[in-house]
Amino acid sequence: MVSCVSAADLVLVSKDMQPVPIIVFKDAPPRTREAAEVLASYIDKISGKKPKVIEGAPQAMPDSAIWVGVQPDVRALFPKVDFDFKHPEEIVIAANEKHVVIAGRDRWDAARLDIETREGVIKGVQQEYGTINAVYTFLQDQLGVRWLWPGELGEDVPRSERLALSVPLDYRHHPQMRARGSMFNFSSLGNKGYGKSHEWTMRQRLQLCSLGIEGGHGFGDWWERYHDKHPEIFALQPDGTRSGFPNPHNAKLCSSNPKVWELWLEEVAAELKQDPHRSVFNASPNDGWASGHCVCDQCSAWDHPDGEPRVFNWSKRNETRPATSDRDVTFANKLGELLKQKYPGKDYRVLMLSYGHSRPAPVKARPTDNVIMTLVANFFGRTGLLDPGSTRGDTFRRQFESWSKIVPSMFWRPNTGSPAGWQQGLPDIHIAQTIRDFKDVAAANCMGIYIDGIWEHWATQGPLYYIMAQLAWNPAADADAILADYYTRAFGPAAPHVREYFESLEKERMPFAAKNAEAGVFTFPQLYTESLLAASQARLDRAAAAVPADSIFAKRVAFIQAGLTHTKLMMDTITLMEGYWKKKDPAVAERVKQNWAELEKNAADHPYSINWGPVRPTTPRGAGLHPDSPPKKQKPKRTYDLDLN
């Protein structure tokens, strides 16, 4: 990826020299101008001197400069560098004895930079952000800046009066994963939900990507909108009705009905009116994956008779039928065909989930080139987990591998669950497995990742988040080197102890999660035992003792300590509440309330350590863990008499 011969140094700033100017191309979109200012601010942080930022070609050519973005002068200054980018989001960083250019493929519409969404107006929207991501790559790879976690404490900036590059330098990269912002979906561009890490996801080159993924289903409001006027578009039930079973939000469609195709194209037109540069359009069936599917002759004909037998249910009826994979792919292909006819020459795509009864790979149908299959394969952080709808005992991983053999590209969209306290902010980390999974997913030509969800608990899960971000940008990167750099830069002399702390927790976590993937919060004390917590505390005590008390490294060890404090308080709370629901004791209730007060204060005292919003006891993730928040009622598991013959 890098061609670099240390024949000379290009000095950008030194004790006896003012920094070279930064020149950003004329009429650059606002986020690109902002990135140029960010670059200047980091050079100032490193050297103590801030470069001047010039917009457009300077009146007189400077002796040396940092050029941000493709502009006429750089083609003359770098005649051997190809600035006609062939790949989406492609970037180039090049330097000679006098000049540096940091550029990438940029696509934007100056008349439509502000886009109205369900979250409100998003400003400065581009279709590709190559130059911005090139700036952050330059800051990380060439200037040594690290964004370990969000906030000032997580930023690590080297200090040096002299800042120089070895030249010549010619680095070029284009990310395989074009949909990266949805990996940390709560901190994706414009998301105003639980996320607190928007700046971090941008610095990590995740947020500003070129493909967006909708992680959900495509027709949740159609029953309310159309059931009176077009009842024929909804799934035919075995009783002859089109009732919208199991409920309006999860009503299934009669996907073979041309009226569905017509209305879907109208939806596309409406979405394009709101955002003319949208390129991916969802056609995924609604949730309630086992319920209410259409049994009309045409939809049934789209199913392959050799598809995996699956158990479907309707009102007062269950039946074994073939998986809907062939049906859903055929539906998506039809919409893709119509999309091409209506919008010739446009790179528009249909998004289709492989989820529920369409998780098995299809027998015969194959997605066309403008259909993106989005695989809800739940092996993120979970090993050997079985698809609960499979009658063959297939694992999610096996299903993913089957799909990967027949599709040219796909998105990976796992649900995380909470096998060892992922949702409750516990150290539910699986770094080694995730490295393998990300590299395997990339090898299967994955174009993007949407994870439901990353809750942003940095003190307990931070090293995992960091390696995920780095591999999403470049899956071929050396993960071991990234982790070694992370621990060293974050914790200095305490690095071995902090790394041992996380790796010891991971070692205990993996067999527990394999055995108890969906067992619930009251099993967590079996993992986070008093002995494990005591050993973990001893490791952090050694880390704290290894660094000066007033150093940045000590503050970062204290940040990780906040995660362990959270874990201890949660274990005490879980243990108390398991007994409380058997026999309600006011003294226990009072102690639990005190624990929650301490948990909230701990999170507030250490910003970004634990994301308090999603772990509050009033949320679903806190159900059963507070006297005023009763446990979720467990639905009885259905059993079926499977006729597989």
XYZ file of C-alpha atoms in Angstrom:
645
model
C 0.000 0.000 0.000
C 2.906 2.370 0.674
C 5.810 3.215 -1.591
C 8.292 5.270 0.388
C 12.038 5.754 -0.027
C 13.758 7.859 2.626
C 15.930 9.842 0.257
C 15.231 13.175 1.941
C 12.972 14.945 4.373
C 10.283 17.471 3.555
C 10.113 19.727 6.613
C 6.618 21.012 7.332
C 7.516 23.038 10.420
C 10.513 23.414 12.709
C 11.838 25.550 15.537
C 13.390 28.008 13.090
C 10.737 27.774 10.391
C 7.097 28.730 10.139
C 4.753 25.961 9.035
C 4.122 25.544 5.349
C 0.658 26.763 4.336
C -2.326 24.503 3.746
C -4.098 25.177 0.460
C -7.623 23.798 0.055
C -9.229 23.816 -3.372
C -11.525 26.661 -4.338
C -15.228 26.234 -3.602
C -14.570 23.105 -1.563
C -17.664 21.817 0.233
C -17.926 22.853 3.897
C -16.803 19.568 5.446
C -13.668 19.543 3.294
C -12.818 23.114 4.330
C -13.400 22.035 7.915
C -10.988 19.101 7.463
C -8.300 21.521 6.272
C -8.805 23.546 9.445
C -8.635 20.348 11.523
C -5.322 19.502 9.859
C -3.978 22.936 10.733
C -5.128 22.598 14.334
C -3.331 19.266 14.778
C -0.101 20.589 13.293
C -0.425 23.356 15.878
C -0.973 20.790 18.665
C 2.100 18.837 17.564
C 4.501 21.715 16.929
C 3.051 24.745 18.675
C 2.747 26.582 15.359
C -0.443 26.770 13.300
C -0.277 26.822 9.501
C -2.221 29.343 7.502
C -5.151 27.872 5.566
C -5.625 29.335 2.086
C -8.716 28.669 -0.016
C -8.060 28.509 -3.735
C -4.840 29.020 -5.701
C -2.503 31.492 -3.997
C -1.404 34.579 -5.921
C 2.220 33.490 -5.684
C 3.279 29.848 -5.643
C 4.761 29.054 -2.205
C 8.102 27.275 -1.977
C 6.374 24.451 -0.086
C 2.761 23.700 0.797
C 0.256 21.071 1.867
C -2.405 20.856 -0.849
C -5.782 19.556 0.295
C -7.905 18.193 -2.521
C -7.376 17.973 -6.269
C -6.752 21.406 -7.799
C -5.016 22.600 -10.973
C -1.635 23.311 -9.377
C -1.191 19.827 -7.930
C -1.327 18.187 -11.334
C 1.687 20.255 -12.355
C 3.465 19.713 -9.031
C 2.869 15.941 -9.124
C 2.890 14.995 -12.822
C 3.334 11.278 -12.134
C 0.446 10.993 -9.661
C -2.888 9.798 -11.041
C -5.638 12.091 -9.767
C -8.355 10.513 -11.922
C -9.662 8.268 -9.174
C -11.012 4.973 -10.487
C -12.565 3.679 -7.266
C -15.222 5.034 -4.889
C -13.686 6.921 -1.954
C -10.171 6.435 -3.325
C -7.513 8.544 -1.597
C -3.943 9.522 -2.393
C -1.248 11.022 -0.178
C 1.899 12.031 -2.062
C 4.939 14.121 -1.222
C 8.036 15.287 -3.010
C 10.904 17.499 -1.872
C 8.704 20.603 -1.701
C 5.035 19.741 -1.566
C 2.439 17.400 -0.104
C -0.925 16.596 -1.624
C -3.738 15.011 0.400
C -6.692 14.255 -1.843
C -9.456 11.817 -2.600
C -12.437 11.196 -4.794
C -15.073 13.746 -3.841
C -18.663 13.781 -5.029
C -21.125 16.449 -3.954
C -23.992 18.568 -5.212
C -23.460 22.199 -4.264
C -27.194 22.827 -4.551
C -28.137 19.956 -2.208
C -25.641 19.952 0.633
C -28.363 20.013 3.293
C -30.652 16.978 3.391
C -33.886 16.618 5.377
C -34.150 13.281 7.205
C -36.211 11.760 10.001
C -33.488 12.976 12.391
C -33.734 16.528 11.052
C -31.558 18.435 8.597
C -28.067 17.055 7.980
C -25.727 19.756 6.703
C -22.792 19.373 4.361
C -23.814 16.027 2.896
C -21.624 14.640 0.125
C -21.889 11.450 -1.872
C -18.167 10.742 -1.420
C -15.755 12.258 1.097
C -12.406 11.099 -0.242
C -10.384 14.194 0.627
C -11.704 14.393 4.191
C -10.873 10.749 4.858
C -7.467 11.313 3.270
C -6.801 14.111 5.786
C -7.595 11.833 8.720
C -5.449 9.088 7.191
C -2.565 11.563 6.894
C -2.987 12.665 10.499
C -2.953 9.076 11.731
C -0.386 7.425 9.485
C 2.028 10.275 8.771
C 1.719 12.605 11.771
C 1.070 9.909 14.374
C -2.183 11.243 15.845
C -4.393 8.679 17.565
C -8.065 8.847 18.512
C -8.185 6.008 21.017
C -11.690 6.822 22.249
C -13.900 9.929 22.128
C -13.062 13.070 24.040
C -9.880 14.859 25.027
C -8.618 12.001 27.198
C -8.786 9.568 24.288
C -6.792 11.783 21.936
C -3.058 11.102 21.752
C -0.972 13.686 19.911
C 2.838 13.479 19.669
C 4.780 16.646 20.428
C 7.682 17.819 18.290
C 9.042 21.195 17.204
C 10.135 19.627 13.925
C 7.638 17.904 11.720
C 8.956 16.263 8.552
C 8.030 13.606 6.017
C 10.371 11.143 4.340
C 10.060 11.633 0.614
C 9.185 10.595 -1.972
C 5.866 9.339 -0.615
C 3.044 7.857 -2.682
C 0.202 6.180 -0.773
C -3.068 5.150 -2.364
C -6.047 3.313 -0.874
C -9.734 2.770 -1.506
C -11.874 1.194 1.213
C -13.601 -2.054 0.364
C -16.218 -1.387 3.041
C -18.166 1.466 1.497
C -20.879 1.329 4.175
C -19.035 1.997 7.447
C -21.053 4.688 9.186
C -23.770 2.239 10.137
C -21.332 0.075 12.112
C -21.498 2.595 14.966
C -25.044 3.458 13.967
C -25.852 5.573 17.031
C -23.015 7.913 15.987
C -23.676 7.843 12.259
C -24.061 11.096 10.344
C -27.096 12.965 11.660
C -28.136 10.335 14.223
C -29.425 12.043 17.378
C -30.077 8.948 19.447
C -27.858 7.332 22.060
C -24.586 8.057 20.260
C -21.912 10.265 21.836
C -19.041 9.469 19.473
C -19.834 11.339 16.256
C -16.506 13.146 16.079
C -14.616 9.924 16.811
C -16.409 7.976 14.075
C -15.572 10.756 11.628
C -11.889 10.791 12.639
C -11.807 7.004 12.231
C -13.126 7.374 8.637
C -16.328 5.530 9.443
C -19.003 8.188 9.487
C -18.333 9.810 6.116
C -18.772 6.888 3.745
C -20.391 6.464 0.344
C -23.109 3.886 0.984
C -25.839 3.975 3.591
C -27.499 0.879 5.022
C -30.959 0.786 6.500
C -30.752 -1.875 9.149
C -34.478 -2.409 9.407
C -37.428 -3.587 7.379
C -38.954 -1.942 4.373
C -42.725 -1.762 4.721
C -43.550 -1.011 8.359
C -46.104 1.706 7.561
C -47.718 0.155 4.492
C -50.681 -1.412 6.275
C -51.763 1.938 7.688
C -51.257 3.649 4.343
C -52.662 1.124 1.916
C -54.867 -1.549 3.494
C -58.097 0.325 2.770
C -57.282 1.353 -0.784
C -55.190 -1.634 -1.880
C -56.000 -4.641 0.309
C -54.894 -6.955 -2.495
C -51.213 -6.064 -1.979
C -51.072 -7.770 1.426
C -50.236 -11.399 2.052
C -52.952 -13.965 1.426
C -53.519 -15.964 4.603
C -54.504 -19.667 4.623
C -58.015 -18.672 5.745
C -58.499 -16.672 2.536
C -58.163 -13.235 4.147
C -55.535 -10.553 3.761
C -55.728 -9.592 7.417
C -52.277 -8.114 8.025
C -51.413 -10.861 10.511
C -49.563 -10.763 12.884
C -50.042 -6.983 13.326
C -50.088 -3.825 11.196
C -46.395 -3.005 11.649
C -45.331 -6.521 10.673
C -47.886 -7.188 7.946
C -46.403 -9.111 5.016
C -46.957 -8.327 1.351
C -48.070 -10.323 -1.640
C -44.696 -9.664 -3.242
C -45.661 -11.193 -6.605
C -48.432 -8.617 -7.062
C -47.410 -5.985 -9.666
C -49.230 -3.347 -7.619
C -46.620 -3.829 -4.882
C -43.882 -3.156 -7.423
C -45.687 -0.043 -8.655
C -46.122 1.369 -5.150
C -42.526 0.561 -4.259
C -41.313 2.533 -7.286
C -43.481 5.436 -6.126
C -41.691 5.186 -2.757
C -38.340 5.338 -4.538
C -39.417 8.459 -6.418
C -40.517 10.102 -3.157
C -37.225 9.243 -1.471
C -35.273 10.648 -4.416
C -37.281 13.856 -4.247
C -36.215 14.246 -0.634
C -32.624 13.163 -1.302
C -31.712 13.094 -5.015
C -28.456 11.307 -4.301
C -29.869 8.354 -2.447
C -28.792 5.131 -4.148
C -29.949 2.185 -1.977
C -33.656 1.402 -1.540
C -35.019 -1.065 0.993
C -37.355 -3.860 -0.083
C -36.982 -6.156 2.929
C -40.071 -7.904 4.332
C -41.376 -6.740 7.672
C -40.366 -8.359 10.946
C -42.292 -11.082 12.706
C -40.248 -13.338 10.505
C -42.214 -16.573 11.025
C -45.670 -15.038 10.754
C -48.159 -14.091 8.100
C -46.312 -14.872 4.866
C -48.269 -14.969 1.641
C -49.614 -18.348 0.473
C -50.986 -17.268 -2.908
C -50.089 -19.489 -5.854
C -47.684 -17.015 -7.471
C -45.727 -16.181 -4.302
C -45.609 -19.869 -3.430
C -44.287 -20.623 -6.923
C -41.333 -18.339 -6.198
C -40.341 -20.639 -3.321
C -38.088 -23.520 -4.294
C -39.485 -26.903 -3.247
C -36.004 -28.010 -2.157
C -35.562 -25.038 0.155
C -34.958 -25.807 3.828
C -38.244 -26.781 5.512
C -39.200 -24.015 7.942
C -42.125 -23.620 10.328
C -44.496 -20.788 9.406
C -47.411 -19.570 11.463
C -50.638 -17.765 10.769
C -53.670 -17.154 12.931
C -54.444 -20.495 14.620
C -52.313 -22.425 12.159
C -48.727 -23.639 11.734
C -47.312 -25.278 8.649
C -43.965 -26.456 7.304
C -43.038 -24.805 4.016
C -39.802 -24.088 2.103
C -37.609 -21.188 3.173
C -38.484 -17.865 1.539
C -34.940 -17.159 0.294
C -35.723 -17.878 -3.366
C -38.946 -15.875 -3.081
C -37.242 -12.815 -1.576
C -34.384 -12.857 -4.082
C -36.853 -13.165 -6.962
C -38.812 -10.216 -5.565
C -35.665 -8.113 -5.181
C -34.527 -9.022 -8.696
C -37.867 -7.903 -10.111
C -37.626 -4.563 -8.332
C -34.032 -4.226 -9.490
C -35.128 -4.815 -13.088
C -37.839 -2.160 -12.813
C -35.407 0.231 -11.131
C -33.033 -0.051 -14.097
C -35.876 0.496 -16.552
C -37.111 3.619 -14.784
C -33.673 5.076 -14.007
C -31.317 3.951 -16.793
C -27.667 4.696 -16.174
C -28.143 5.228 -12.437
C -26.246 3.110 -9.943
C -29.372 2.382 -7.894
C -29.636 -0.776 -5.803
C -32.249 -2.797 -4.004
C -31.497 -3.784 -0.416
C -32.880 -7.142 0.711
C -32.410 -8.668 4.155
C -31.536 -12.313 4.570
C -33.400 -12.722 7.823
C -35.762 -15.124 9.514
C -37.016 -17.675 7.011
C -34.804 -16.256 4.256
C -31.572 -16.897 6.164
C -30.722 -20.116 4.282
C -29.069 -19.478 0.929
C -31.505 -19.816 -1.999
C -31.547 -23.028 -4.000
C -31.847 -21.531 -7.481
C -32.482 -17.777 -7.437
C -29.411 -15.557 -7.605
C -29.299 -11.827 -6.807
C -28.730 -9.638 -9.863
C -25.966 -7.051 -9.952
C -28.092 -4.251 -8.486
C -29.419 -6.255 -5.522
C -27.473 -6.063 -2.261
C -28.186 -8.922 0.100
C -27.872 -7.846 3.719
C -27.116 -10.883 5.837
C -28.502 -10.851 9.383
C -25.940 -13.444 10.426
C -25.614 -13.138 14.189
C -22.111 -14.440 14.782
C -20.700 -11.092 15.949
C -19.279 -11.961 19.358
C -21.040 -15.321 19.354
C -19.647 -18.669 18.280
C -21.663 -21.625 17.058
C -24.986 -19.858 17.601
C -27.813 -21.711 15.883
C -30.449 -20.032 13.770
C -33.583 -20.595 15.880
C -35.686 -21.079 12.753
C -33.465 -23.706 11.166
C -34.749 -27.264 11.029
C -31.309 -28.473 9.911
C -29.461 -27.053 12.885
C -27.602 -24.474 10.796
C -25.456 -21.894 12.516
C -25.514 -18.249 11.477
C -21.912 -18.588 10.392
C -22.694 -21.546 8.113
C -25.549 -19.614 6.519
C -23.269 -16.643 5.905
C -20.704 -18.879 4.232
C -23.396 -20.390 1.986
C -24.557 -16.962 0.846
C -20.985 -15.781 0.279
C -20.531 -18.453 -2.392
C -23.364 -17.151 -4.566
C -23.422 -13.349 -4.233
C -20.915 -10.960 -5.820
C -21.084 -8.679 -2.769
C -23.144 -8.172 0.341
C -23.614 -6.283 3.600
C -23.157 -7.945 6.988
C -25.789 -6.877 9.499
C -25.541 -8.858 12.761
C -27.651 -8.414 15.852
C -25.438 -8.478 18.926
C -27.645 -9.722 21.722
C -25.997 -9.437 25.132
C -24.215 -12.733 25.771
C -21.964 -11.390 28.539
C -23.403 -7.961 29.291
C -22.808 -6.200 25.957
C -25.919 -4.096 26.382
C -25.379 -3.433 30.085
C -21.912 -1.943 29.618
C -19.952 -4.936 30.917
C -16.587 -6.045 29.447
C -18.247 -8.341 26.911
C -15.254 -8.282 24.574
C -14.231 -10.717 21.855
C -11.303 -9.082 20.114
C -9.591 -12.157 18.656
C -12.828 -13.534 17.231
C -13.833 -10.159 15.795
C -10.498 -9.785 14.025
C -11.022 -13.177 12.370
C -14.642 -12.373 11.541
C -13.874 -8.983 9.990
C -11.158 -10.453 7.814
C -13.391 -13.370 6.780
C -16.277 -11.044 6.010
C -13.984 -8.859 3.900
C -12.730 -11.923 2.035
C -16.372 -12.658 1.141
C -16.545 -9.310 -0.726
C -18.541 -7.562 1.958
C -19.265 -3.932 1.027
C -20.373 -2.732 4.435
C -21.325 -3.511 8.009
C -24.321 -2.537 10.123
C -24.203 -3.753 13.724
C -27.295 -3.628 15.907
C -26.011 -2.209 18.092
C -22.789 -0.697 19.425
C -23.740 0.990 22.706
C -20.504 2.956 23.131
C -19.216 1.785 26.503
C -15.605 2.812 26.024
C -14.166 1.897 29.432
C -15.255 -1.727 29.138
C -15.274 -2.371 25.386
C -12.947 0.300 23.967
C -10.108 -1.864 22.568
C -12.682 -3.858 20.607
C -14.284 -0.722 19.170
C -10.876 0.596 18.113
C -9.819 -2.513 16.221
C -13.235 -2.693 14.554
C -12.886 0.863 13.283
C -9.383 0.314 11.953
C -10.311 -2.919 10.166
C -13.471 -1.437 8.675
C -11.290 1.141 6.917
C -8.680 -1.431 5.908
C -9.452 -5.112 6.584
C -5.966 -6.059 5.375
C -4.281 -4.077 8.152
C -2.083 -5.868 10.702
C -4.442 -6.266 13.663
C -1.710 -7.331 16.072
C 0.297 -4.213 15.280
C -2.796 -2.029 15.696
C -3.526 -3.478 19.136
C 0.087 -3.169 20.273
C 0.089 0.464 19.157
C -3.263 1.094 20.866
C -2.154 -0.164 24.261
C 1.269 1.507 24.090
C -0.043 4.878 22.990
C -2.930 4.826 25.457
C -1.218 3.525 28.582
C 2.547 3.872 28.183
C 4.380 1.881 30.893
C 1.041 0.484 32.087
C 0.284 -1.038 28.661
C 1.205 -4.665 29.536
C -1.008 -4.615 32.631
C -4.010 -3.059 30.880
C -3.673 -5.460 27.982
C -3.494 -8.387 30.414
C -6.617 -7.015 32.118
C -8.664 -7.053 28.916
C -7.253 -10.298 27.555
C -7.907 -12.130 30.831
C -11.523 -10.978 30.786
C -11.832 -12.037 27.152
C -10.374 -15.459 27.932
C -13.059 -16.087 30.556
C -15.798 -14.518 28.480
C -15.479 -16.657 25.347
C -16.477 -20.088 26.756
C -19.172 -18.478 28.899
C -20.747 -16.736 25.897
C -20.579 -19.909 23.796
C -22.574 -21.721 26.461
C -24.897 -18.892 27.549
C -25.396 -16.821 24.412
C -28.962 -15.794 25.258
C -29.356 -16.810 28.883
C -30.001 -13.315 30.257
C -28.585 -10.923 32.840
C -29.055 -13.135 35.875
C -26.425 -15.547 34.535
C -23.719 -12.846 34.361
C -22.441 -13.362 37.941
C -21.424 -16.849 36.844
C -18.869 -15.145 34.599
C -17.945 -12.057 36.591
C -17.227 -13.932 39.791
C -15.687 -12.390 42.883
C -12.378 -14.080 42.065
C -12.334 -12.793 38.466
C -13.194 -9.273 39.596
C -10.507 -9.398 42.287
C -7.886 -10.573 39.780
C -9.003 -7.868 37.358
C -8.661 -5.252 40.072
C -5.145 -6.464 40.895
C -4.152 -6.029 37.239
C -5.436 -2.463 37.172
C -3.728 -1.759 40.491
C -0.448 -2.843 38.892
C -1.239 -0.618 35.898
C -1.846 2.385 38.143
C 1.385 1.737 40.022
C 3.377 1.629 36.769
C 2.738 5.258 35.784
C 3.207 8.671 37.471
C 0.090 9.634 39.398
C -0.429 12.930 37.549
C 0.317 11.620 34.051
C -2.030 11.211 31.107
C -1.417 7.477 31.380
C -2.688 7.482 34.969
C -5.839 9.308 33.885
C -6.444 6.717 31.190
C -5.935 3.836 33.625
C -8.493 5.563 35.875
C -10.830 5.663 32.872
C -10.551 1.868 32.519
C -11.008 1.566 36.285
C -14.355 3.304 35.885
C -15.379 0.400 33.666
C -14.401 -2.142 36.309
C -16.203 -0.129 38.992
C -19.301 -0.209 36.796
C -18.948 -3.975 36.387
C -18.634 -4.566 40.127
C -21.689 -2.435 40.913
C -23.699 -4.161 38.197
C -22.790 -7.599 39.540
C -23.868 -6.608 43.023
C -27.101 -5.192 41.626
C -27.862 -8.244 39.498
C -27.237 -10.600 42.398
C -29.452 -8.563 44.726
C -32.271 -8.220 42.210
C -32.376 -11.913 41.352
C -33.286 -12.585 44.983
C -35.508 -9.516 45.221
C -37.981 -10.790 42.636
C -38.356 -13.997 44.643
C -38.927 -12.128 47.908
C -39.256 -8.358 47.874
C -37.173 -6.901 50.683
C -37.237 -3.092 51.238
C -33.643 -3.156 52.498
C -32.506 -4.807 49.271
C -34.487 -2.289 47.225
C -32.774 0.579 49.032
C -29.317 -0.878 48.486
C -30.027 -1.386 44.789
C -31.162 2.229 44.446
C -27.911 3.327 46.080
C -26.007 1.190 43.572
C -27.781 2.873 40.680
C -26.948 6.295 42.102
C -23.276 5.267 42.260
C -23.441 3.854 38.737
C -24.801 7.121 37.392
C -22.168 9.184 39.244
C -19.370 6.896 38.054
C -20.455 7.357 34.433
C -20.769 11.130 34.861
C -17.353 11.452 36.526
C -15.654 9.701 33.590
C -17.167 11.002 30.324
C -17.521 8.359 27.610
C -16.596 5.536 30.001
C -20.142 4.169 30.181
C -22.903 5.506 27.944
C -25.476 6.203 30.633
C -28.476 6.702 28.364
C -28.890 3.103 27.179
C -27.991 1.441 30.515
C -30.417 3.324 32.758
C -32.740 1.004 34.671
C -35.756 2.490 32.895
C -34.561 1.124 29.533
C -35.218 -2.418 28.268
C -31.570 -3.231 28.979
C -32.153 -2.518 32.670
C -35.319 -4.580 32.970
C -35.351 -6.532 36.207
C -32.407 -4.644 37.674
C -34.303 -2.020 39.680
C -37.290 -2.363 42.026
C -39.301 -0.098 39.740
C -38.301 -1.978 36.581
C -39.720 -5.504 36.616
C -38.153 -8.254 34.482
C -39.394 -8.835 30.993
C -41.973 -11.554 30.785
C -40.423 -14.533 29.094
C -42.455 -15.737 26.148
C -42.939 -19.483 26.212
C -40.977 -21.224 23.506
C -43.212 -22.606 20.815
C -42.848 -26.195 19.815
C -43.959 -27.538 16.477
C -44.693 -30.930 15.086
C -42.415 -30.786 12.048
C -43.439 -32.783 9.043
C -40.202 -32.819 7.093
C -41.203 -35.490 4.610
